[in-house]
């Protein structure tokens, strides 16, 4: 008898093969190639979870609809797994940075309020000269400006 699992559907190989119109040997081959990893009962019967079925649908879409061979399918699935892992890491990093910024803003305000010399933040960029200012543009490589004037 299959082991009792909580909240998920599990399907035997014959039901999966019939549902997706593929031979059970094809499912076994996908498992041999490492594309699918169904769980097993104590009697060694393969049980496919909903996640396994989603992965199988991806495999079938790549092979049937796009003509990708099994080596290509393996590369694509591995790349998707790496992308999902990296996205998870980026999300964790962003949460950390947001927390640090929130902590740091309060600390920064406290530092400004208790500073010996109060100062306001300086502008990061210079302002452009006003329209009335018509100072000639000079360059250090310009011979006229290096020697003090025209010769």
Short mmCIF file of C-alpha atoms in Angstrom, two decimals:
data_model
loop_
_atom_site.label_atom_id
_atom_site.label_comp_id
_atom_site.label_asym_id
_atom_site.label_seq_id
_atom_site.Cartn_x
_atom_site.Cartn_y
_atom_site.Cartn_z
CA UNK A 1 0.00 0.00 0.00
CA UNK A 2 1.36 3.51 -0.81
CA UNK A 3 2.69 5.57 2.03
CA UNK A 4 0.26 8.20 3.28
CA UNK A 5 1.30 11.69 2.06
CA UNK A 6 -0.26 14.94 3.18
CA UNK A 7 -1.94 17.41 0.87
CA UNK A 8 -0.53 16.16 -2.43
CA UNK A 9 -1.74 13.82 -5.13
CA UNK A 10 0.42 10.87 -6.10
CA UNK A 11 -0.07 8.85 -9.27
CA UNK A 12 1.17 5.46 -10.38
CA UNK A 13 3.14 5.10 -13.61
CA UNK A 14 0.22 3.56 -15.54
CA UNK A 15 -2.11 6.47 -14.70
CA UNK A 16 0.53 9.03 -15.69
CA UNK A 17 1.34 7.23 -18.93
CA UNK A 18 -2.34 7.06 -19.85
CA UNK A 19 -3.00 10.70 -18.91
CA UNK A 20 -0.16 12.00 -21.11
CA UNK A 21 -0.46 9.39 -23.91
CA UNK A 22 3.08 8.10 -23.47
CA UNK A 23 4.46 4.62 -22.91
CA UNK A 24 5.48 3.70 -19.34
CA UNK A 25 8.95 2.89 -20.73
CA UNK A 26 9.28 6.53 -21.72
CA UNK A 27 8.68 7.54 -18.11
CA UNK A 28 11.24 4.98 -16.96
CA UNK A 29 13.73 6.36 -19.50
CA UNK A 30 13.14 9.93 -18.24
CA UNK A 31 13.88 8.63 -14.74
CA UNK A 32 17.03 6.82 -15.93
CA UNK A 33 18.22 10.02 -17.61
CA UNK A 34 17.63 11.95 -14.38
CA UNK A 35 14.87 14.15 -15.80
CA UNK A 36 12.22 12.82 -13.40
CA UNK A 37 12.63 11.60 -9.84
CA UNK A 38 9.39 9.96 -8.70
CA UNK A 39 9.13 8.81 -5.10
CA UNK A 40 8.83 5.11 -4.32
CA UNK A 41 6.61 3.05 -2.05
CA UNK A 42 7.97 0.36 0.24
CA UNK A 43 7.16 -2.08 -2.57
CA UNK A 44 9.30 0.05 -4.97
CA UNK A 45 6.32 1.30 -6.99
CA UNK A 46 6.90 4.67 -8.62
CA UNK A 47 4.64 7.47 -7.40
CA UNK A 48 4.52 10.72 -9.36
CA UNK A 49 3.67 13.89 -7.42
CA UNK A 50 1.99 16.99 -8.79
CA UNK A 51 5.45 18.60 -9.08
CA UNK A 52 6.66 15.57 -11.07
CA UNK A 53 3.68 15.98 -13.40
CA UNK A 54 4.45 19.68 -13.91
CA UNK A 55 8.04 18.76 -14.74
CA UNK A 56 6.82 16.03 -17.10
CA UNK A 57 4.56 18.54 -18.86
CA UNK A 58 7.59 20.80 -19.35
CA UNK A 59 9.63 17.89 -20.72
CA UNK A 60 6.84 16.89 -23.11
CA UNK A 61 6.35 20.48 -24.25
CA UNK A 62 10.05 20.87 -24.96
CA UNK A 63 10.34 17.58 -26.82
CA UNK A 64 7.01 17.50 -28.66
CA UNK A 65 6.31 21.15 -29.38
CA UNK A 66 9.82 22.58 -29.67
CA UNK A 67 11.75 19.53 -30.89
CA UNK A 68 14.37 19.68 -28.13
CA UNK A 69 16.33 16.47 -27.57
CA UNK A 70 16.80 14.97 -24.09
CA UNK A 71 20.26 16.45 -23.64
CA UNK A 72 18.80 19.89 -24.37
CA UNK A 73 15.90 19.24 -22.03
CA UNK A 74 18.35 18.40 -19.23
CA UNK A 75 20.29 21.62 -19.82
CA UNK A 76 17.11 23.71 -19.90
CA UNK A 77 15.75 22.15 -16.71
CA UNK A 78 19.08 22.62 -14.93
CA UNK A 79 19.22 26.27 -16.03
CA UNK A 80 15.66 26.84 -14.81
CA UNK A 81 16.55 25.35 -11.42
CA UNK A 82 19.63 27.61 -11.18
CA UNK A 83 17.58 30.67 -12.14
CA UNK A 84 14.99 29.85 -9.48
CA UNK A 85 17.74 29.39 -6.88
CA UNK A 86 19.39 32.68 -7.87
CA UNK A 87 16.03 34.48 -7.76
CA UNK A 88 15.50 33.15 -4.25
CA UNK A 89 18.97 34.38 -3.22
CA UNK A 90 18.32 37.82 -4.76
CA UNK A 91 15.01 38.06 -2.89
CA UNK A 92 16.74 37.17 0.39
CA UNK A 93 19.46 39.75 -0.30
CA UNK A 94 16.90 42.45 -1.11
CA UNK A 95 15.06 41.74 2.15
CA UNK A 96 18.37 41.99 4.03
CA UNK A 97 19.29 45.28 2.31
CA UNK A 98 15.84 46.75 3.03
CA UNK A 99 16.20 45.80 6.68
CA UNK A 100 19.68 47.30 6.88
CA UNK A 101 18.53 50.50 5.17
CA UNK A 102 15.61 50.84 7.54
CA UNK A 103 17.97 50.31 10.47
CA UNK A 104 20.57 52.64 8.99
CA UNK A 105 18.21 55.55 8.30
CA UNK A 106 17.23 55.74 11.95
CA UNK A 107 20.89 55.54 12.96
CA UNK A 108 21.85 58.22 10.41
CA UNK A 109 19.18 60.61 11.68
CA UNK A 110 20.44 60.09 15.23
CA UNK A 111 24.02 60.83 14.15
CA UNK A 112 22.96 64.06 12.39
CA UNK A 113 21.03 65.23 15.44
CA UNK A 114 23.96 64.61 17.81
CA UNK A 115 26.77 65.84 15.53
CA UNK A 116 29.16 68.48 16.89
CA UNK A 117 29.07 70.39 13.61
CA UNK A 118 25.71 70.33 11.91
CA UNK A 119 25.79 70.22 8.14
CA UNK A 120 23.35 69.72 5.37
CA UNK A 121 24.01 67.27 2.55
CA UNK A 122 25.97 68.83 -0.32
CA UNK A 123 24.71 68.53 -3.89
CA UNK A 124 26.24 65.63 -5.78
CA UNK A 125 26.47 67.42 -9.14
CA UNK A 126 27.59 70.90 -10.06
CA UNK A 127 25.00 73.26 -11.35
CA UNK A 128 25.31 74.49 -14.93
CA UNK A 129 26.46 78.11 -15.41
CA UNK A 130 23.65 80.63 -15.85
CA UNK A 131 22.71 81.76 -19.36
CA UNK A 132 24.38 85.16 -18.84
CA UNK A 133 27.78 83.63 -17.97
CA UNK A 134 29.85 83.48 -21.16
CA UNK A 135 33.28 82.45 -19.94
CA UNK A 136 35.34 80.99 -22.80
CA UNK A 137 35.97 77.30 -22.54
CA UNK A 138 39.68 76.55 -22.29
CA UNK A 139 41.57 73.35 -22.35
CA UNK A 140 44.98 72.52 -20.85
CA UNK A 141 45.96 71.05 -24.22
CA UNK A 142 45.09 74.25 -26.04
CA UNK A 143 48.43 75.96 -27.00
CA UNK A 144 46.91 79.41 -26.58
CA UNK A 145 46.09 78.83 -22.92
CA UNK A 146 49.35 77.04 -22.04
CA UNK A 147 51.73 79.72 -23.18
CA UNK A 148 49.67 82.59 -21.84
CA UNK A 149 48.18 83.79 -25.12
CA UNK A 150 48.60 83.74 -28.89
CA UNK A 151 52.10 84.08 -30.35
#
